[in-house]
Short mmCIF file of C-alpha atoms and ligand atoms in Angstrom, two decimals:
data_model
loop_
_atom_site.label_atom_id
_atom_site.label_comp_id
_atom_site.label_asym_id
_atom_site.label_seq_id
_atom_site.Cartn_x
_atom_site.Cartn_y
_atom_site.Cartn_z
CA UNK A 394 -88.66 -56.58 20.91
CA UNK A 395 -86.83 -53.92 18.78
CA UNK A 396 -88.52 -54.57 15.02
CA UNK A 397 -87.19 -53.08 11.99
CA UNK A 398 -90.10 -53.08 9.18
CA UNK A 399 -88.26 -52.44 5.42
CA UNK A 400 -90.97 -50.68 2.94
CA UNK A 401 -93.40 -50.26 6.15
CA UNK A 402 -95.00 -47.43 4.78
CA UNK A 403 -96.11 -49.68 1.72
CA UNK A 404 -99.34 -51.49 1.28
CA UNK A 405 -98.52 -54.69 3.41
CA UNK A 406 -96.26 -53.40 5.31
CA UNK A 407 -98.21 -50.65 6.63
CA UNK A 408 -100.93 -52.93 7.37
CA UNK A 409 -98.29 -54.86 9.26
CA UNK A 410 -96.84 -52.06 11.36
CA UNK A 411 -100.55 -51.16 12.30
CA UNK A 412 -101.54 -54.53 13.32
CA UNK A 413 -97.95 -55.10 15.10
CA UNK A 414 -98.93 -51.93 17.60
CA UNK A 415 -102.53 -51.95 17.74
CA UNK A 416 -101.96 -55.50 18.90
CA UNK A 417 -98.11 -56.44 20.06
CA UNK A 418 -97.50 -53.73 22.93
CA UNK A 419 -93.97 -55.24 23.85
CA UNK A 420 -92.81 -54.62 20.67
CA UNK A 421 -90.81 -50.94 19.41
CA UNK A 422 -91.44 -50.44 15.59
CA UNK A 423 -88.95 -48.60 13.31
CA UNK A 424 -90.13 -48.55 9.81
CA UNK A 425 -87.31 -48.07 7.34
CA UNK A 426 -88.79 -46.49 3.56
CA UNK A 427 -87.40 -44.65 0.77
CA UNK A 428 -91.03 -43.55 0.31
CA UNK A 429 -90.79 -44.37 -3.41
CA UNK A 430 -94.44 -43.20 -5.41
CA UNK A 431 -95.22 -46.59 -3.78
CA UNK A 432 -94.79 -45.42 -0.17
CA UNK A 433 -97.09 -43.00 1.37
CA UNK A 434 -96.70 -41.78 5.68
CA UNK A 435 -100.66 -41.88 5.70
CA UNK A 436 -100.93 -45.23 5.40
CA UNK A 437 -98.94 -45.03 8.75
CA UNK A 438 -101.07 -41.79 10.56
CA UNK A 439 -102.67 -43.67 12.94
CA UNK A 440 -99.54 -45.54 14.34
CA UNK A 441 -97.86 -42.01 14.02
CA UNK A 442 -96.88 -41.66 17.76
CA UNK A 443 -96.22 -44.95 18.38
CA UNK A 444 -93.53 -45.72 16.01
CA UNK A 445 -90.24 -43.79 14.14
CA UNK A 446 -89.82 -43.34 10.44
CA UNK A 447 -86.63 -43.23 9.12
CA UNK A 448 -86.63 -42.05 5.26
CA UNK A 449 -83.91 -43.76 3.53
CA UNK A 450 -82.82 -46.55 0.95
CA UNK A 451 -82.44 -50.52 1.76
CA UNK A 452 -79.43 -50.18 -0.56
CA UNK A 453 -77.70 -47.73 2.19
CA UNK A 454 -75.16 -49.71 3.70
CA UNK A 455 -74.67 -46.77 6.71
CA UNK A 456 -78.62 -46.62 7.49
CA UNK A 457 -79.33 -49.99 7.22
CA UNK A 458 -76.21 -51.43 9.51
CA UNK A 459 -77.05 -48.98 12.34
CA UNK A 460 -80.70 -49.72 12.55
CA UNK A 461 -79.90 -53.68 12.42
CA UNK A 462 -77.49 -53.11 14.66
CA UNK A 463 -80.12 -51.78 17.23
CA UNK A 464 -82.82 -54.54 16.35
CA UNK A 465 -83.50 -57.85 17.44
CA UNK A 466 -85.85 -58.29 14.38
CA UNK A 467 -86.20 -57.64 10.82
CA UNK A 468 -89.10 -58.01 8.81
CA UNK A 469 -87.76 -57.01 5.26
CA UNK A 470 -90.92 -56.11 2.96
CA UNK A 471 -89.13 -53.05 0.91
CA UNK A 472 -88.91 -53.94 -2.83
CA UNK A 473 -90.19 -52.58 -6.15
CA UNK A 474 -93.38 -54.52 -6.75
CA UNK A 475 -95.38 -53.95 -9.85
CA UNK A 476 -94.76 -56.14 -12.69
CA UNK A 477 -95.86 -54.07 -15.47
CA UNK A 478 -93.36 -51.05 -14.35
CA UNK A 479 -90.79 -53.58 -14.15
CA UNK A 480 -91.64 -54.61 -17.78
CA UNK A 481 -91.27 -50.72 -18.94
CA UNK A 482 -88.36 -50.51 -16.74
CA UNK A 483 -86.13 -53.03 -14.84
CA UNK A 484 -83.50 -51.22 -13.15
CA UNK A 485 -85.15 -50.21 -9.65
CA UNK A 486 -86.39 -53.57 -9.50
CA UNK A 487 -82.40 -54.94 -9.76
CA UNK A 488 -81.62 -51.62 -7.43
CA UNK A 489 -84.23 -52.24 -4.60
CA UNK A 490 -84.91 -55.91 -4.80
CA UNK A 491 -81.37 -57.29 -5.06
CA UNK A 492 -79.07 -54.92 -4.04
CA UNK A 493 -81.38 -53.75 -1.19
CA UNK A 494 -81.79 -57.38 -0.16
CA UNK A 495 -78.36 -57.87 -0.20
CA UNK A 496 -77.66 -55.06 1.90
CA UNK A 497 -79.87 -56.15 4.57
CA UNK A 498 -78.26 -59.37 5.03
CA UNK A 499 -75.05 -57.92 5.14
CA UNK A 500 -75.89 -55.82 7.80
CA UNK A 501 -77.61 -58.68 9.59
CA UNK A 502 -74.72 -61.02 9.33
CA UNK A 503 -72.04 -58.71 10.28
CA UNK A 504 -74.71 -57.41 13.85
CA UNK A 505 -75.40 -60.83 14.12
CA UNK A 506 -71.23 -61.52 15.34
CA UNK A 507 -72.19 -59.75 18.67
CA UNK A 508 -76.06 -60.82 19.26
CA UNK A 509 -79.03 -62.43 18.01
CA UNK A 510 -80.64 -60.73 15.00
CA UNK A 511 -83.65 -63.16 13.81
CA UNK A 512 -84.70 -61.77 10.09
CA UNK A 513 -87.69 -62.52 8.13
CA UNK A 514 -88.11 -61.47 4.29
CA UNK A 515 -90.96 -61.44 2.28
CA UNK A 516 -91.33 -62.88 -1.11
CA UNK A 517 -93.96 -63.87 -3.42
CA UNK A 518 -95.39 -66.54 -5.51
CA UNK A 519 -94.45 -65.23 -9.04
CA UNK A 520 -90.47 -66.87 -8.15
CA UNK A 521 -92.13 -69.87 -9.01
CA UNK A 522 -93.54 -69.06 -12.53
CA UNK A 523 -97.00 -69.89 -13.37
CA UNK A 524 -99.19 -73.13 -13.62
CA UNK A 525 -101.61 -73.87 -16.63
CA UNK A 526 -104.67 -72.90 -16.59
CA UNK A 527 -106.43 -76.55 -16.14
CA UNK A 528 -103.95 -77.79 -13.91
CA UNK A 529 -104.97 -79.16 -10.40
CA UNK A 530 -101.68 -78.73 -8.83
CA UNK A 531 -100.31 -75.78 -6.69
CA UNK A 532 -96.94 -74.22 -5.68
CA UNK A 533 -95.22 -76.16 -2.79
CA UNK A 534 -92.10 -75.07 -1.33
CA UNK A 535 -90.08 -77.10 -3.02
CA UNK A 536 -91.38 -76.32 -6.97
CA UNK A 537 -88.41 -75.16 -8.63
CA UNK A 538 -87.72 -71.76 -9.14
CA UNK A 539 -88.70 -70.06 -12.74
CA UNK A 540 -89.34 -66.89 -12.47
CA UNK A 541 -90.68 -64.57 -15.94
CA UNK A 542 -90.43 -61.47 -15.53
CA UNK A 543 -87.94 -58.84 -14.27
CA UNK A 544 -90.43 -58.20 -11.64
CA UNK A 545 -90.32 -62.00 -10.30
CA UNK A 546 -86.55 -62.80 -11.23
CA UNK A 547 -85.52 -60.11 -8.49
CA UNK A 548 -87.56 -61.45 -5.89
CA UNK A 549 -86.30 -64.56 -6.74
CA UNK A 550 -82.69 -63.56 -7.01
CA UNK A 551 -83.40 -61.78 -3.52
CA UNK A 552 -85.11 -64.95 -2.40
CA UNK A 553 -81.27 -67.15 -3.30
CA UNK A 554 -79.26 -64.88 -1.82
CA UNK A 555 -80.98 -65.24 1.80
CA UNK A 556 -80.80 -69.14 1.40
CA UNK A 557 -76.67 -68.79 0.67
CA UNK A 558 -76.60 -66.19 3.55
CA UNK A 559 -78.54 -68.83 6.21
CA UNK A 560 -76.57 -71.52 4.82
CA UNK A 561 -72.70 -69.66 4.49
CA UNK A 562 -73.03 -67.79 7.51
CA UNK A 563 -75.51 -68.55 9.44
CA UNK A 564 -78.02 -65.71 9.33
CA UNK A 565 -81.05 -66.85 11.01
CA UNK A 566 -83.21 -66.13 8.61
CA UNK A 567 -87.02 -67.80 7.28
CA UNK A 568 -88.73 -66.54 3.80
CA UNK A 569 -92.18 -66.54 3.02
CA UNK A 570 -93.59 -66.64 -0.57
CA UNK A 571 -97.62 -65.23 -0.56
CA UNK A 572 -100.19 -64.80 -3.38
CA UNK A 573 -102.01 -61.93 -4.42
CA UNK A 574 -102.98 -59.42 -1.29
CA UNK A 575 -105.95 -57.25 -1.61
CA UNK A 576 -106.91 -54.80 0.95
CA UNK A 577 -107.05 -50.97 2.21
CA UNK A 578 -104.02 -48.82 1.18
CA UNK A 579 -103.00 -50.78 -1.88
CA UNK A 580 -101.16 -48.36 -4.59
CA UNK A 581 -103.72 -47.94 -7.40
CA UNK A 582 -101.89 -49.30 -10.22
CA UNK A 583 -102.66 -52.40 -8.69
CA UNK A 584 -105.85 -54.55 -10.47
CA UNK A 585 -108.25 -54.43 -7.80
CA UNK A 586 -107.83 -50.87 -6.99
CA UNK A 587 -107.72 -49.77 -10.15
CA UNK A 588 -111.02 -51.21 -11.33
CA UNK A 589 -112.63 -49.58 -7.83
CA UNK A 590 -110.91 -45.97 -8.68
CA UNK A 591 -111.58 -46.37 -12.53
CA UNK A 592 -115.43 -46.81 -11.61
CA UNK A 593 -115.36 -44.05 -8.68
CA UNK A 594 -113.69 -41.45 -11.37
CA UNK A 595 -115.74 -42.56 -14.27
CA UNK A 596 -113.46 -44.31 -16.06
CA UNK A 597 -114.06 -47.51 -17.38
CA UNK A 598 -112.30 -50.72 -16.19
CA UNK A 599 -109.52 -52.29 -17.95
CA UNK A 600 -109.19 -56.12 -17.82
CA UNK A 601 -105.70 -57.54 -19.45
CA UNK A 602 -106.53 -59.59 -22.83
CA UNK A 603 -109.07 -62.51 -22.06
CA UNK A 604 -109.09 -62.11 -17.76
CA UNK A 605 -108.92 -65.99 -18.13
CA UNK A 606 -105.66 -65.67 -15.84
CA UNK A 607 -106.21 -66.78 -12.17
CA UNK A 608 -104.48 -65.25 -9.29
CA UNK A 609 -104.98 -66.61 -5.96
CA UNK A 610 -106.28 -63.51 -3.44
CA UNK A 611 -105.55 -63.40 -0.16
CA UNK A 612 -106.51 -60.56 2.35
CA UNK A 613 -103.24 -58.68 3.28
CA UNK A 614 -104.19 -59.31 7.32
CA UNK A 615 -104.29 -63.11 6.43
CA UNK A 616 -100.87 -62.76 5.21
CA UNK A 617 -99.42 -60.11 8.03
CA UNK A 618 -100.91 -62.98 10.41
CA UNK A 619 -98.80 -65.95 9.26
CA UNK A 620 -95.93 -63.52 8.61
CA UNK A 621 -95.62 -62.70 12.49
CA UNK A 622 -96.27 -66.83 13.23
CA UNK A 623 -93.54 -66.99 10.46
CA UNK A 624 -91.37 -64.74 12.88
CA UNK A 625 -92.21 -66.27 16.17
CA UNK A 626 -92.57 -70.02 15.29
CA UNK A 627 -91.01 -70.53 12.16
CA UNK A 628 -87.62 -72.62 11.48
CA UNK A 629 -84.36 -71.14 10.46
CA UNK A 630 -84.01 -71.19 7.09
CA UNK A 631 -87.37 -72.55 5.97
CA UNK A 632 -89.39 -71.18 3.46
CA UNK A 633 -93.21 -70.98 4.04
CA UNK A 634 -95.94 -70.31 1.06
CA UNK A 635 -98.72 -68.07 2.17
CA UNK A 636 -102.48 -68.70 0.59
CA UNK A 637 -105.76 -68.69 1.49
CA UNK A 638 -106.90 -70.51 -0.84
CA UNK A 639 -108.65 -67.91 -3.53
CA UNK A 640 -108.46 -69.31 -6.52
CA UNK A 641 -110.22 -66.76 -9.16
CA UNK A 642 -110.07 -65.89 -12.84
CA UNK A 643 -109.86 -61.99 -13.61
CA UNK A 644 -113.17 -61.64 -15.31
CA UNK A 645 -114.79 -63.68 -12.31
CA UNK A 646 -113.00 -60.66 -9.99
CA UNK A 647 -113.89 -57.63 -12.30
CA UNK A 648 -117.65 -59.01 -13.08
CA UNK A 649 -117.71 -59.18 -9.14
CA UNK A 650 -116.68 -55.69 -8.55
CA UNK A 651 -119.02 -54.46 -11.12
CA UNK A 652 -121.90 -56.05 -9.63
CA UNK A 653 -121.19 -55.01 -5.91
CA UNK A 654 -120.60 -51.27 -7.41
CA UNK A 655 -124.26 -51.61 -9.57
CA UNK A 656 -122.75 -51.38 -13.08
CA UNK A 657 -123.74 -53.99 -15.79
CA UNK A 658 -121.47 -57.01 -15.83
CA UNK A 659 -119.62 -56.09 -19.32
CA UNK A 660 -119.49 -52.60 -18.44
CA UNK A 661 -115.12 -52.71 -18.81
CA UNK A 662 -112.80 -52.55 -21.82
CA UNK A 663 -110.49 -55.61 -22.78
CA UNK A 664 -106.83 -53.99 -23.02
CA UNK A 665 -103.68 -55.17 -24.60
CA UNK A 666 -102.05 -58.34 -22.42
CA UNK A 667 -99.57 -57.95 -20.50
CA UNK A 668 -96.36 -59.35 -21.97
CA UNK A 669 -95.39 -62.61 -20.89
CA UNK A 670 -98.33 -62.80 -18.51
CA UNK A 671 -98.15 -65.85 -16.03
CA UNK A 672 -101.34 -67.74 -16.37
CA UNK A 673 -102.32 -68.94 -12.81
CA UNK A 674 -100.72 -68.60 -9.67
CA UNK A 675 -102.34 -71.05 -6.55
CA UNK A 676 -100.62 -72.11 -3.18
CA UNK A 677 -100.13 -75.04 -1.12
CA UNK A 678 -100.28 -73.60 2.47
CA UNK A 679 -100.46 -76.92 4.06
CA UNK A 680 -96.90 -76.76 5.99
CA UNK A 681 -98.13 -73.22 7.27
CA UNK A 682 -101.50 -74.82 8.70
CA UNK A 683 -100.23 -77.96 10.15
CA UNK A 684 -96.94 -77.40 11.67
CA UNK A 685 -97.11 -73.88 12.63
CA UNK A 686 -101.44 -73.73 12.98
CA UNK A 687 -101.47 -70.62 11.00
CA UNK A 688 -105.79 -70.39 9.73
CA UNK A 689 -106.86 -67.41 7.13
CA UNK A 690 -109.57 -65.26 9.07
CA UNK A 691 -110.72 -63.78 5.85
CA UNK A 692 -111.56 -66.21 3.40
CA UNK A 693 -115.06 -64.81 2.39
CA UNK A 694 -113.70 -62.80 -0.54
CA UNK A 695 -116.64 -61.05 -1.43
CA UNK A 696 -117.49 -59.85 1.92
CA UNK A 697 -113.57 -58.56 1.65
CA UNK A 698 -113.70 -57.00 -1.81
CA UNK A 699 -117.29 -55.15 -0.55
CA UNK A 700 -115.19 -53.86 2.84
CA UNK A 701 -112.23 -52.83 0.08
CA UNK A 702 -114.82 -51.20 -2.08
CA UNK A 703 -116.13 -49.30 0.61
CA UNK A 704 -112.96 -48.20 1.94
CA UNK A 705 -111.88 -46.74 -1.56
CA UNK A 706 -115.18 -45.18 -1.50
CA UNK A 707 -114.17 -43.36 1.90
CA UNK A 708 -110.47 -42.50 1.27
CA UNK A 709 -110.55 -40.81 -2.14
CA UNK A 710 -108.16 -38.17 -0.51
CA UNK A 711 -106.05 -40.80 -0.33
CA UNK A 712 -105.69 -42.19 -3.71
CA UNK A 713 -107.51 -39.23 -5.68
CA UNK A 714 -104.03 -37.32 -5.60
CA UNK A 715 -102.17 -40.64 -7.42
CA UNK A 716 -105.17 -41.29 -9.86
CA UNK A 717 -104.05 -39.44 -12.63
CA UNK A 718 -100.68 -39.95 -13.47
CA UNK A 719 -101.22 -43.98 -13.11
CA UNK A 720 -103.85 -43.59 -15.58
CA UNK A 721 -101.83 -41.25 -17.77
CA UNK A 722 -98.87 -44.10 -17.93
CA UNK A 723 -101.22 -46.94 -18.48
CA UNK A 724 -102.27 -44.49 -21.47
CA UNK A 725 -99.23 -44.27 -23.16
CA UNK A 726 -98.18 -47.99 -22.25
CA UNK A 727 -102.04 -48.86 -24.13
CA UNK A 728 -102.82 -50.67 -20.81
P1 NAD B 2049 -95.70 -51.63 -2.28
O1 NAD B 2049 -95.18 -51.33 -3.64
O2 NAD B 2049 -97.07 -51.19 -1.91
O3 NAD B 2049 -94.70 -51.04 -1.16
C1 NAD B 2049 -93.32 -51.18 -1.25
C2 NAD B 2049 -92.68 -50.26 -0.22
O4 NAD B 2049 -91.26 -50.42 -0.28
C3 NAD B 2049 -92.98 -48.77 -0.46
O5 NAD B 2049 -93.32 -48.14 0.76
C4 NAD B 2049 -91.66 -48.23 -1.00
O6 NAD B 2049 -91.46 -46.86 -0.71
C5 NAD B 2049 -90.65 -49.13 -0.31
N1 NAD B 2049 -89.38 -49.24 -1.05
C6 NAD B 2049 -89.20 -49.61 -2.34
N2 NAD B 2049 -87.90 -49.58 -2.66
C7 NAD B 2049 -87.24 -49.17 -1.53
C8 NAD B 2049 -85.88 -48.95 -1.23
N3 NAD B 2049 -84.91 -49.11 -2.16
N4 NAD B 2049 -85.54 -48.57 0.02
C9 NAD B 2049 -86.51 -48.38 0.97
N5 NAD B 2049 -87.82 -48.57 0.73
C10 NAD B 2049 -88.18 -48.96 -0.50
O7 NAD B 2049 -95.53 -53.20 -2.10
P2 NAD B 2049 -96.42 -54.29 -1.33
O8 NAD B 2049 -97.49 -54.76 -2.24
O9 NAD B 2049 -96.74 -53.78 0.00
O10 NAD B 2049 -95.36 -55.48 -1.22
C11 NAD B 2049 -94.49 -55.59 -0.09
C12 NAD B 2049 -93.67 -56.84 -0.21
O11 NAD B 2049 -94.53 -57.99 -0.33
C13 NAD B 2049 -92.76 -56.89 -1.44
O12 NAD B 2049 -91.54 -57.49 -1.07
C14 NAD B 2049 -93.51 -57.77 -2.42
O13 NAD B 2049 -92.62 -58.40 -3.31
C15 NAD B 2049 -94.18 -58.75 -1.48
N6 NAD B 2049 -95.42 -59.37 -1.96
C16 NAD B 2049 -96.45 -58.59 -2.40
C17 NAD B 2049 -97.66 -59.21 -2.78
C18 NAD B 2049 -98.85 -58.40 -3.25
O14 NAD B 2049 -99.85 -58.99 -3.68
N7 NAD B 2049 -98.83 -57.07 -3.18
C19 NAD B 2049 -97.77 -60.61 -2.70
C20 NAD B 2049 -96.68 -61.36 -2.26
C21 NAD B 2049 -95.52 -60.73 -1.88
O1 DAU B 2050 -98.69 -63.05 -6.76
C1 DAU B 2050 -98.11 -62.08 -5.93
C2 DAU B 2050 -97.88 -60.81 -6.72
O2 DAU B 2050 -99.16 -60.24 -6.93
C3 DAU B 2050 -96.96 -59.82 -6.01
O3 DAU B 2050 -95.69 -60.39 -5.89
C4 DAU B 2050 -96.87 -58.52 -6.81
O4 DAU B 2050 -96.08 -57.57 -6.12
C5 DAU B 2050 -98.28 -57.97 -6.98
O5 DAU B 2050 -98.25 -56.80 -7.76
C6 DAU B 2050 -99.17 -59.02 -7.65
O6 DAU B 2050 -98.74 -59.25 -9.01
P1 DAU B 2050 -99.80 -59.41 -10.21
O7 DAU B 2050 -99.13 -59.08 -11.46
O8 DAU B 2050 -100.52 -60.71 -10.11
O9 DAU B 2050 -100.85 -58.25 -9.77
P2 DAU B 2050 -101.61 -57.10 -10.58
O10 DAU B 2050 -102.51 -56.44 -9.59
O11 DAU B 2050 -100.69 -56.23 -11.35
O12 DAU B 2050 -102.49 -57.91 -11.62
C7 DAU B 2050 -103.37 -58.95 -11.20
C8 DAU B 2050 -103.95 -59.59 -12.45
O13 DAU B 2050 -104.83 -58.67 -13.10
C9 DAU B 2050 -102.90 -59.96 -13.48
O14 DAU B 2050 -103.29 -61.17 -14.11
C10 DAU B 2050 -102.93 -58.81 -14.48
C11 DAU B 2050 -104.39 -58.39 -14.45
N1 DAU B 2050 -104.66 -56.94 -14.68
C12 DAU B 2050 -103.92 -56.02 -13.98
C13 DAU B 2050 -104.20 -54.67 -14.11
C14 DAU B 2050 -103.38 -53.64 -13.38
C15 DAU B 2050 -105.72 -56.57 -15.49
O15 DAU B 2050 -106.42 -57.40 -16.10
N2 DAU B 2050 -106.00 -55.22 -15.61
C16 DAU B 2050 -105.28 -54.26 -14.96
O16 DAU B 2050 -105.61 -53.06 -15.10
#
């Protein structure tokens, strides 16, 4: 199989592109990526040799149609991702998460008039809004749409615009929407890595207004592993929700990584909230379980947070070089 991987040199989908060779020797990777400040070719050494790189932007309609053109699969991660830059500034996240997705489907629909092109894109759970706080239910696939911030409105205008395209012309397309990924290689702006670099360098952790909001972790090779049953079982035009269950408030998670980094449990600042933060995010998987027999392999989430701790620990010449200037705009934002 010829696979085209959008934003493969990100967080999940490098972890994706390194699972797909270490373990999928029939297929041929090509990882398209702008290689934004989010995208990094280390994340990618170790496949180095077994894969090609093309630098460039979803939102080119030349790139993009010639490498669809010579895939038989697209897995489209690429997007702008971090809610609180979307908040300070909107306009990638229109640019890359929109227009980008609508690019790709474009170029899939007009390849797909002369073979089969199968394309799978990757959403998340924030399309759906948030739940309250004491509220037993969970996202399903079919809880309407209501996004709140720029961040989530593109992904969910991206996620529309692959429905109409499956439904007008027939691109065989299936969506997945996941909850919160932890994991090696995630961009430290993000709240997990940030607490682990902020206690590495010194700094003290930063926990958004109460940390009374949940977010429902997953470990990003639980979600790369329904993703590629997503791709080789799922239904055209379905939509699958990704969770693992992981349910936790963002004290419980920064009190957690203080303890398995030995500081004292309030040893972190409370910071000015996020604007407009969603309260709880949690996921219904149960479609992804029974009718495709997807299973999470890494549901003990401290044992993953200690291996993420330790791998932060290991690879500060990784994230040392991006440390500052995240901190320095979280500075002037008061974050
Ligand atoms: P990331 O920010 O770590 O990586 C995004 C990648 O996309 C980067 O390599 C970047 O260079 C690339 N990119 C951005 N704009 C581009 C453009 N215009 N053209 C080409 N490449 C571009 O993101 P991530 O956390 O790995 O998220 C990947 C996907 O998964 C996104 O679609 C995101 O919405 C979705 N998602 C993320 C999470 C999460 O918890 N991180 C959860 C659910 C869904
Ligand atoms: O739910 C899936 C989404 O998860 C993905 O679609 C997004 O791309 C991804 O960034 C993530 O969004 P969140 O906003 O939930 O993740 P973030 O890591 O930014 O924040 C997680 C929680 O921690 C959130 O409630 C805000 C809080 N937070 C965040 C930071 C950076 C803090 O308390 N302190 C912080 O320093």
């Amino acid at each position: 199989m010829r696979l085209l991987v959008t934003g493969g040199a990100g967080f999940i989908g490098a972890n994706f592109v390194r699972n797909a060779v270490r373990e999928r020797p029939d297929v041929r990777v090509t990882v398209l990526d702008s290689l934004t400040y989010a995208g990094s070719r280390e994340a990618l050494a170790d496949v180095d040799s077994a894969i090609r790189l093309v630098e460039g932007d979803i939102t080119d309609g030349a790139v993009v149609g010639k490498l669809v053109a010579d895939s038989d699969a697209v897995v489209h991660f690429a997007a702008e991702t971090h809610v609180d830059n979307a908040l300070a500034d909107p306009e990638p996240f229109v640019h890359s998460n929109v227009l980008g997705t609508f690019t790709i489907l474009e170029a899939v629909r007009h390849a797909s008039s002369s073979k089969a092109v199968r394309l799978h894109h990757i959403s998340t759970d924030e399309v759906y809004g948030d739940l309250a706080l004491g509220d037993p239910g969970r996202f399903t696939e079919s809880t309407p749409y209501n996004p709140s911030s720029p961040y989530s409105s593109t992904k969910a205008a991206a996620d529309l615009l692959v429905r109409a395209w499956v439904r007008s012309y027939g691109v065989a397309a299936t969506l997945s929407n996941c909850s919160n990924n932890y994991g090696p290689f995630q961009h430290v702006e993000k709240f997990i890595p940030r607490q682990i670099t902020n206690v590495l360098t010194g700094r003290r952790p930063k926990l958004y207004g109460t940390g009374a909001n949940v977010r429902d972790w997953i470990h990003v090779d639980d979600h790369n592993s329904a993703v590629w049953r997503i791709l080789s079982h799922g239904a055209i035009g379905r939509t699958y929700l990704i969770g693992a269950d992981g349910e936790r408030d963002n004290l419980s998670v920064m009190r957690m990584i203080l303890r398995l980094m030995d500081r004292s449990p309030d040893d972190f600042d409370h910071v000015v909230d996020r604007a407009g933060h969603d309260l709880r995010y949690a996921i219904d998987a149960t479609p992804l379980r029974d009718e495709l027999g997807w299973q999470p392999a890494r549901t003990d989430f401290e044992t993953g947070l200690r291996d993420t701790i330790a791998w932060y620990r290991e690879n500060q010449s990784w994230w040392g070089p991006l440390k500052d200037a995240v901190e320095t705009t979280y500075e002037e934002r008061r974050q």
